[in-house]
CSV table of C-alpha atoms (C1' of nucleotides) in Angstrom, one decimal:
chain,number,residue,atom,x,y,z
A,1,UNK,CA,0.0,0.0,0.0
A,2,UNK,CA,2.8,2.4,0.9
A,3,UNK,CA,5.8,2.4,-1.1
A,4,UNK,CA,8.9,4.1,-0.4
A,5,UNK,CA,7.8,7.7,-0.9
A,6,UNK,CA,11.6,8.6,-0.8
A,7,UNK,CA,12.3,7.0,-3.6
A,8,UNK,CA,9.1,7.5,-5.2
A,9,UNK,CA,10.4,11.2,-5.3
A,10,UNK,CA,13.6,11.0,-6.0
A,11,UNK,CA,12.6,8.7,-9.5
A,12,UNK,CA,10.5,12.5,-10.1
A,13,UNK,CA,13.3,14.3,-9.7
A,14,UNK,CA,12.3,15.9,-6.3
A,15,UNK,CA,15.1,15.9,-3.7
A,16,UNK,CA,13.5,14.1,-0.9
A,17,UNK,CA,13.4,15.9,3.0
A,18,UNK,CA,11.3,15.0,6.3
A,19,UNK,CA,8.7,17.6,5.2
A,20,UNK,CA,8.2,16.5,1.4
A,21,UNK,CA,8.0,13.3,2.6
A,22,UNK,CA,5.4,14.0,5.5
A,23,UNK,CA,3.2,16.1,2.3
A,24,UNK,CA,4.0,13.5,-0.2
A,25,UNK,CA,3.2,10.5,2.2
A,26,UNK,CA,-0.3,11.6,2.8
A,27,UNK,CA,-1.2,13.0,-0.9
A,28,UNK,CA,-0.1,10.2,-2.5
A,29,UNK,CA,-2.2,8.0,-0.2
A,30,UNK,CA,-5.8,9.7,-0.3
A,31,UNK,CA,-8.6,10.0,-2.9
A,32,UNK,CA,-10.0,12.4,-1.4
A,33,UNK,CA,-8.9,15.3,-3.1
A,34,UNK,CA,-7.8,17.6,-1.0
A,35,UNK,CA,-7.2,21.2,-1.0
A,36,UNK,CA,-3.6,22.5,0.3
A,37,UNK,CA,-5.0,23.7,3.4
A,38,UNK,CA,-6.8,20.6,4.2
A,39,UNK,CA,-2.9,18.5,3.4
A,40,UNK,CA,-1.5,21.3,5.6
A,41,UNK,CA,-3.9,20.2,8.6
A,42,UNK,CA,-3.6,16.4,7.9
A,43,UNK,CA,0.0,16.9,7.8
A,44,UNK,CA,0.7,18.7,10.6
A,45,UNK,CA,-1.1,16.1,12.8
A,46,UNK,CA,2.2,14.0,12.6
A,47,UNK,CA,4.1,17.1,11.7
A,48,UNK,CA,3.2,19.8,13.9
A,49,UNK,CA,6.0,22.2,12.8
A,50,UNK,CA,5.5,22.6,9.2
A,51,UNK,CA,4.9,26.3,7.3
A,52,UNK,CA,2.4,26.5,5.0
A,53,UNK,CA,4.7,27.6,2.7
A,54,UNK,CA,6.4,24.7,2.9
A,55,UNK,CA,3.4,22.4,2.0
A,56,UNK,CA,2.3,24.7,-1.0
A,57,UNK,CA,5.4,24.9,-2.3
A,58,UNK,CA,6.1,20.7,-2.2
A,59,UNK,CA,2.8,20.5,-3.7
A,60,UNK,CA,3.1,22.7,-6.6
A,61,UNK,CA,6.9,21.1,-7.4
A,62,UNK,CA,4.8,17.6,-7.1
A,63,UNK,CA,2.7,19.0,-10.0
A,64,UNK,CA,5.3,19.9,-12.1
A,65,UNK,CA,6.9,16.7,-11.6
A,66,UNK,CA,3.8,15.4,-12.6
A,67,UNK,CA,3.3,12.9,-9.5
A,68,UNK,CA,0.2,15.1,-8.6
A,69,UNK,CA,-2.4,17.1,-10.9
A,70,UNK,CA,-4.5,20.0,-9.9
A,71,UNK,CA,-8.1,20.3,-10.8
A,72,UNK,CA,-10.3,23.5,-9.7
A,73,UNK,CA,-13.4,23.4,-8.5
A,74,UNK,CA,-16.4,25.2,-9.8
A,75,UNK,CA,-16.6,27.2,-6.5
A,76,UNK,CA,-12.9,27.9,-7.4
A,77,UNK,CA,-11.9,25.9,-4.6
A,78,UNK,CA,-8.1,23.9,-6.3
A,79,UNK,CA,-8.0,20.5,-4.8
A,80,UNK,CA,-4.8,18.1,-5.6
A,81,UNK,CA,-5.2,14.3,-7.1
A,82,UNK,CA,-2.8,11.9,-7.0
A,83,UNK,CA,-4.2,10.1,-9.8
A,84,UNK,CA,-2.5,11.6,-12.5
A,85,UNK,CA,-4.1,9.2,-15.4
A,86,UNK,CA,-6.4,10.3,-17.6
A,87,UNK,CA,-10.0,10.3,-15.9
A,88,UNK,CA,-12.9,12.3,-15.8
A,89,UNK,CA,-14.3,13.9,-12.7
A,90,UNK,CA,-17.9,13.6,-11.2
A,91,UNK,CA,-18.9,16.4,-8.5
A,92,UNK,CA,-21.1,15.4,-5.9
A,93,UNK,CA,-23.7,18.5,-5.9
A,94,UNK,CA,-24.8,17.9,-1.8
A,95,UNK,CA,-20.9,17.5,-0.3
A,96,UNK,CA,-18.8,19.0,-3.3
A,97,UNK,CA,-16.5,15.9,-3.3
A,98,UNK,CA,-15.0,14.7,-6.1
A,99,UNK,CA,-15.0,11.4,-7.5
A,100,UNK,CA,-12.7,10.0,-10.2
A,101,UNK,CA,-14.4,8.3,-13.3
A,102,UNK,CA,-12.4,6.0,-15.4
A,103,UNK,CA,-11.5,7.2,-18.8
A,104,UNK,CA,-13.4,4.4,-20.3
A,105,UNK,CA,-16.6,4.9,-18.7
A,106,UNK,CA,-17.2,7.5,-20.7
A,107,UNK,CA,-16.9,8.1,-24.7
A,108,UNK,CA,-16.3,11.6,-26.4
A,109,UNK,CA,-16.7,11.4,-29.7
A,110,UNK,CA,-16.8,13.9,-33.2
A,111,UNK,CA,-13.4,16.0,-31.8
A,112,UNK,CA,-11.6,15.4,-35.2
A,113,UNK,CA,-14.4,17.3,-36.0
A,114,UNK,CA,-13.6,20.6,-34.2
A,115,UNK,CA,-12.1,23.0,-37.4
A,116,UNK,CA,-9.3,25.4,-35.4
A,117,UNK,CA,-9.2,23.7,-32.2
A,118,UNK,CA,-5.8,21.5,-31.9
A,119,UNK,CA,-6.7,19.8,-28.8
A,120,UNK,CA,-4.0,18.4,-26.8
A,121,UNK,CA,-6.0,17.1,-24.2
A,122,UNK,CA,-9.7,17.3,-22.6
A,123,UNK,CA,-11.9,16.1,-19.5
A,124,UNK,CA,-15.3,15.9,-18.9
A,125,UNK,CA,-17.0,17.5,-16.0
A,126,UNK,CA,-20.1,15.9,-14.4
A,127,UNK,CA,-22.2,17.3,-11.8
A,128,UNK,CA,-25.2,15.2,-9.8
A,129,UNK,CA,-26.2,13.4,-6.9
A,130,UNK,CA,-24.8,10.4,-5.1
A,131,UNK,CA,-27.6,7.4,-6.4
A,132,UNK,CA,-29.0,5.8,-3.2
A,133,UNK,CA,-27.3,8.3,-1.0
A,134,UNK,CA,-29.4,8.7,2.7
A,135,UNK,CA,-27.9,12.3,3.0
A,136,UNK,CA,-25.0,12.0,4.6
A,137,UNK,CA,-23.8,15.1,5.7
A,138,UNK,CA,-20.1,16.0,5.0
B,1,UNK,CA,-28.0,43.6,-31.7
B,2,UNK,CA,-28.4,45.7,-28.1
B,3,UNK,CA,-31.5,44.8,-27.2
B,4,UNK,CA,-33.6,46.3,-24.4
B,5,UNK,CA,-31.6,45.6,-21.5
B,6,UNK,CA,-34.3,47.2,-18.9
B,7,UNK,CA,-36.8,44.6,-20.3
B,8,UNK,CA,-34.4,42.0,-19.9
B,9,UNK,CA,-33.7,42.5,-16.6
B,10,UNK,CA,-37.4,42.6,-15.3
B,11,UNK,CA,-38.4,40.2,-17.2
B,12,UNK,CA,-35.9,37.9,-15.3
B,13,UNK,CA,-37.2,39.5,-12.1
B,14,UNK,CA,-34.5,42.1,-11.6
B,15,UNK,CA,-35.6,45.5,-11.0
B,16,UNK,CA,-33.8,47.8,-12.6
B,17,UNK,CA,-31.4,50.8,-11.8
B,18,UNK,CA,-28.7,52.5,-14.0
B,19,UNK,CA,-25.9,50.5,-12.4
B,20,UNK,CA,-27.4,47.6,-13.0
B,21,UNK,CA,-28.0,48.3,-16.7
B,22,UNK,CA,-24.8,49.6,-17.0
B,23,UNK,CA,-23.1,45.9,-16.1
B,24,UNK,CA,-25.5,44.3,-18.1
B,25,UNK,CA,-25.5,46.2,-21.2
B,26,UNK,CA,-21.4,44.8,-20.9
B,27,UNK,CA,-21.7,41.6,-20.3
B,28,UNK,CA,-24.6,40.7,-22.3
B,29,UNK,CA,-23.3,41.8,-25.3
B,30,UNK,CA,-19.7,40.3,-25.3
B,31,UNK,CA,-18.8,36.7,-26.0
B,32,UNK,CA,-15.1,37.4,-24.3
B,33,UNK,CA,-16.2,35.8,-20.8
B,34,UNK,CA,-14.7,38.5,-18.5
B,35,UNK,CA,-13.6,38.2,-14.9
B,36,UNK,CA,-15.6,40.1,-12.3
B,37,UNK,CA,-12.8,42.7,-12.1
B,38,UNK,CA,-12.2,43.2,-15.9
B,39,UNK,CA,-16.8,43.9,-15.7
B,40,UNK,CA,-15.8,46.3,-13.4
B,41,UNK,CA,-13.3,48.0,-15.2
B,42,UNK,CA,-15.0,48.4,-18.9
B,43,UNK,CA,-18.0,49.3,-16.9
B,44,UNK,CA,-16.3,52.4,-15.4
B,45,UNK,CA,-15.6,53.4,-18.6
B,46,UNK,CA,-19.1,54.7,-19.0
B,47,UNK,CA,-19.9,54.7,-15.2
B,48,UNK,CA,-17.0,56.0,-13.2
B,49,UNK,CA,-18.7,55.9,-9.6
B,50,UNK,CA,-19.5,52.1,-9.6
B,51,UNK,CA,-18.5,49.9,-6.6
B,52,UNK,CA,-17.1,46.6,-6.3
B,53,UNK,CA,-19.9,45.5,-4.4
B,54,UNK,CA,-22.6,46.4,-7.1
B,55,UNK,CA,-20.5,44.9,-10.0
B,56,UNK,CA,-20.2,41.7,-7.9
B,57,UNK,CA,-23.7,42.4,-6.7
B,58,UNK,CA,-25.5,42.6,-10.1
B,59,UNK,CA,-23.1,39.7,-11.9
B,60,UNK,CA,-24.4,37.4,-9.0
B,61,UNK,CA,-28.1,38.7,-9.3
B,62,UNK,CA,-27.6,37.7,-12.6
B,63,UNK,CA,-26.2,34.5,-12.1
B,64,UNK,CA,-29.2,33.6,-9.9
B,65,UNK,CA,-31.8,34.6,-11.7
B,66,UNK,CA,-30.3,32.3,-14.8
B,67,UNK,CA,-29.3,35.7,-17.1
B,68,UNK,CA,-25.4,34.2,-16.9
B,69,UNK,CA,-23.0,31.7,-16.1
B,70,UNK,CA,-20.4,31.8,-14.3
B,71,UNK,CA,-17.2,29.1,-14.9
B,72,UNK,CA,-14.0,28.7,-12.9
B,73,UNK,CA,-11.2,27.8,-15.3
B,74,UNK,CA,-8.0,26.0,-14.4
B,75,UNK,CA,-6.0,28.3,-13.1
B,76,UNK,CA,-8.7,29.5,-10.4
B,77,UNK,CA,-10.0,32.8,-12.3
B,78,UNK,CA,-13.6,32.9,-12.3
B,79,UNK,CA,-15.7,34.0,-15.6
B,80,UNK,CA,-18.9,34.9,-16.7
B,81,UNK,CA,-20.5,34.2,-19.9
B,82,UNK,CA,-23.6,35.2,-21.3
B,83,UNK,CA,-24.3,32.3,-23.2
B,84,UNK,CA,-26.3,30.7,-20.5
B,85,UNK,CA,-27.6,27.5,-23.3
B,86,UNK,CA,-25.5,24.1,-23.1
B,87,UNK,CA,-22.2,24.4,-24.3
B,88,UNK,CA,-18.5,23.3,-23.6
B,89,UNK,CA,-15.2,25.0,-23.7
B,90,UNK,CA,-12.2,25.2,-25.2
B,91,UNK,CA,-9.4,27.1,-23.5
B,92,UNK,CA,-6.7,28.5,-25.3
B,93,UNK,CA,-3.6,27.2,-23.7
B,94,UNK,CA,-1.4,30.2,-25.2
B,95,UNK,CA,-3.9,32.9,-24.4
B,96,UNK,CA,-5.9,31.4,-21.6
B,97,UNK,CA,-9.1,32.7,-23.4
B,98,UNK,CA,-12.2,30.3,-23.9
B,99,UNK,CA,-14.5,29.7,-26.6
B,100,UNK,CA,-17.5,27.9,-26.6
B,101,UNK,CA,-17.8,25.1,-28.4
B,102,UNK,CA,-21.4,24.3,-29.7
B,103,UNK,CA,-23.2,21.6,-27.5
B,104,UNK,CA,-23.6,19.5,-30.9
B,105,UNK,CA,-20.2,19.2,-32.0
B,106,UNK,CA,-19.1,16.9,-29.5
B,107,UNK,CA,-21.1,13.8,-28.5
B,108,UNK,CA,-20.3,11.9,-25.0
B,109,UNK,CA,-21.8,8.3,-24.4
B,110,UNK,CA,-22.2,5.5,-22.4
B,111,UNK,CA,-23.3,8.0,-19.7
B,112,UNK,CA,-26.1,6.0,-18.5
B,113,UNK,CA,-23.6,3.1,-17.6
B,114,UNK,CA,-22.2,5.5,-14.7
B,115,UNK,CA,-23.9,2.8,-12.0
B,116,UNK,CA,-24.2,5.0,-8.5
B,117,UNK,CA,-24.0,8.9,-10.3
B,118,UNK,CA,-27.1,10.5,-10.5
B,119,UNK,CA,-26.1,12.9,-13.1
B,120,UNK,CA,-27.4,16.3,-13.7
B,121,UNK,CA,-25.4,18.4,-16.0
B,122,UNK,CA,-22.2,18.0,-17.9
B,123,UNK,CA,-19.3,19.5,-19.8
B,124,UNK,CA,-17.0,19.0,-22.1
B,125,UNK,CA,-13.2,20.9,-21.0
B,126,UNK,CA,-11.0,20.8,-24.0
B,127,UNK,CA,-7.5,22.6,-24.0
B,128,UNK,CA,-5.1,22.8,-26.5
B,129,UNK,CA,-4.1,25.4,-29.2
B,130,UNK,CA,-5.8,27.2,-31.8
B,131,UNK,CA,-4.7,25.8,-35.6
B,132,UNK,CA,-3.1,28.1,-37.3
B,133,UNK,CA,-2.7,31.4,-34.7
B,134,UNK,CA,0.7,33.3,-36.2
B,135,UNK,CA,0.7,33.9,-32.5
B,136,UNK,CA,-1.0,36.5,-31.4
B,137,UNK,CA,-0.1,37.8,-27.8
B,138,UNK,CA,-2.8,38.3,-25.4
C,1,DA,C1',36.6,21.3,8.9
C,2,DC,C1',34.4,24.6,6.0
C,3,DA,C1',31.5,26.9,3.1
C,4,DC,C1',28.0,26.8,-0.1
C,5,DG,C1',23.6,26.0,-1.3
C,6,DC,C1',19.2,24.1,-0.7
C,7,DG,C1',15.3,23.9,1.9
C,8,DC,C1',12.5,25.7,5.8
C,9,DA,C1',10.0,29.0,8.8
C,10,DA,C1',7.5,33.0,9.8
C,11,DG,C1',5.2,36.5,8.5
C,12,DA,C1',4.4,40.3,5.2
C,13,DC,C1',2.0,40.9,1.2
C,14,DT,C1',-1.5,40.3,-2.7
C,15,DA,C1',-5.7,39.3,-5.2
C,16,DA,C1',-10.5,38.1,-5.3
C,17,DG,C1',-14.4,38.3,-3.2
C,18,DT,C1',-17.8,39.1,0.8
C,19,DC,C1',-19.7,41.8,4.4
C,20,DT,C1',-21.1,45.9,7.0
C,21,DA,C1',-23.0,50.2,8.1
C,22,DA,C1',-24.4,54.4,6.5
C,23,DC,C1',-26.3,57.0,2.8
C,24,DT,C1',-29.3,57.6,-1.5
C,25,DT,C1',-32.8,56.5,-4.5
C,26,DT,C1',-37.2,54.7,-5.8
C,27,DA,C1',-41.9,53.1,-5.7
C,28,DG,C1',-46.1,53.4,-4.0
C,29,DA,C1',-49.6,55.3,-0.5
C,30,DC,C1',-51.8,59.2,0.6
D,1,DG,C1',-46.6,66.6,-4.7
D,2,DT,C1',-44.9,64.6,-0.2
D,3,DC,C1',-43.7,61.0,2.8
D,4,DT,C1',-42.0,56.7,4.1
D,5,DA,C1',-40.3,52.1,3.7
D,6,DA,C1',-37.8,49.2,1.1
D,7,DA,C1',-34.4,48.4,-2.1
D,8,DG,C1',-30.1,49.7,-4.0
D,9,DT,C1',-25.4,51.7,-3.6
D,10,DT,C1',-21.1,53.1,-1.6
D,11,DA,C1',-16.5,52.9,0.6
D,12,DG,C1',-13.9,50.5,3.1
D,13,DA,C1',-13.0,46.7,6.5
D,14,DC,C1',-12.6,42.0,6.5
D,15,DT,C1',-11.5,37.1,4.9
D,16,DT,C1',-9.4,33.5,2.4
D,17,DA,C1',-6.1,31.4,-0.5
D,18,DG,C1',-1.9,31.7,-2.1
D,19,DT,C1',2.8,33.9,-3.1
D,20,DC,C1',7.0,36.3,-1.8
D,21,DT,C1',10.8,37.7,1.1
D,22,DT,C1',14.2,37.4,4.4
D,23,DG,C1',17.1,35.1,7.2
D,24,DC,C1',18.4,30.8,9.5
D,25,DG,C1',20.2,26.0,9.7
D,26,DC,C1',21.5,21.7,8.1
D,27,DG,C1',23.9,18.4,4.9
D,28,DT,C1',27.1,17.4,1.6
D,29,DG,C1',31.3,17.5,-1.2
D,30,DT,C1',35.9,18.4,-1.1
DNA sequence: ACACGCGCAAGACTAAGTCTAACTTTAGAC
DNA sequence: GTCTAAAGTTAGACTTAGTCTTGCGCGTGT
């Protein structure tokens, strides 16, 4: 479940220390999508010490090391996913989490079609409701 | 081309008022989905005294009461677009401008296989590069 | 051992947006 | 026309998310 996040860095070209490691520990091993302040809070938990810009600052080098992508809410709220394969995202309307959908769930089709648009890549966004959900509160 | 903005604003259930027309008359009539701040400043143009408040008051109002939309793009800005029918975007990787792309030119499928997501609304997010730009700069 | 550089901390700073309190305008009643 | 209450507007304080700056400390290579 939790490989060597030390190495898993260093293979991305990150120079590991105890405080990527603590950010890059806990990011790497959630789905739930969280924004930089909420890794900031989990973090410091085992980390009590750590700046924020610290934790902003390992996350945005994880994105351009592409071991993390950054998606932005509709609310404008930026979360971080570790899943950085192609997928689309679902947002819950009641709670505002995310959920991943596989790239093959879906199908997008008729974009050779799009005269003057060289698309170099593309996502779609779904919005709804948990099916079967008994309102759990977030 | 410029319709009656008055009408249109009462007959989305928005009383009236100078400032009000003021950022309507903008944003209604452009197809360059602004940012709150960039309303502001082309509405000053005409109507110096405008406050903050009012321009994020109205574009809200609006909003509400279905006259806009508003989209967060990638990098966190938040935009508004008059073009309130379905539609998806393209953003313009060089310029970071969007352009909608009719609702018909793309197709996604196999949307009713998503077992558990109620879905509600959807959208297509395509980025990439316009064919054949000599590049302008924004 | 030493110095150089990288990373870190703390807090100042910025940008986007919301909120508040006081003032002005408007619509409707008389 | 005048009055009043409600609705709208204003300026600026406040909030939130994020970046920048400055200085410190530790590790590493020679």
């Amino acid at each position: 479940m939790k490989i060597d996040i030390d190495t898993v860095l260093r293979e991305h070209g990150i120079q590991p220390s105890a405080q990527r490691v603590a950010v890059a520990q806990y990011v790497l091993n959630t789905t739930a999508h969280p924004t930089a302040e909420k890794v900031a809070a989990e973090v410091r938990k085992t980390f009590p010490m750590i700046s924020r810009a610290t934790v902003y600052n390992t996350l945005n080098l994880m994105v351009e090391h592409g071991l993390l992508r950054e998606f932005v809410l509709d609310d404008g709220t930026t979360v971080f996913d570790a899943n950085v394969g192609s997928h689309h995202h679902f947002v819950d309307d009641e709670t505002g989490r995310i959920h991943d959908i596989p790239w093959d769930s879906l199908k997008v089709s008729k974009l050779e079609a799009l005269e003057g648009f060289e698309v170099r890549e593309y996502q779609v966004v779904l919005r709804g409701r948990l099916r079967g959900t008994s309102r759990r509160r977030s």
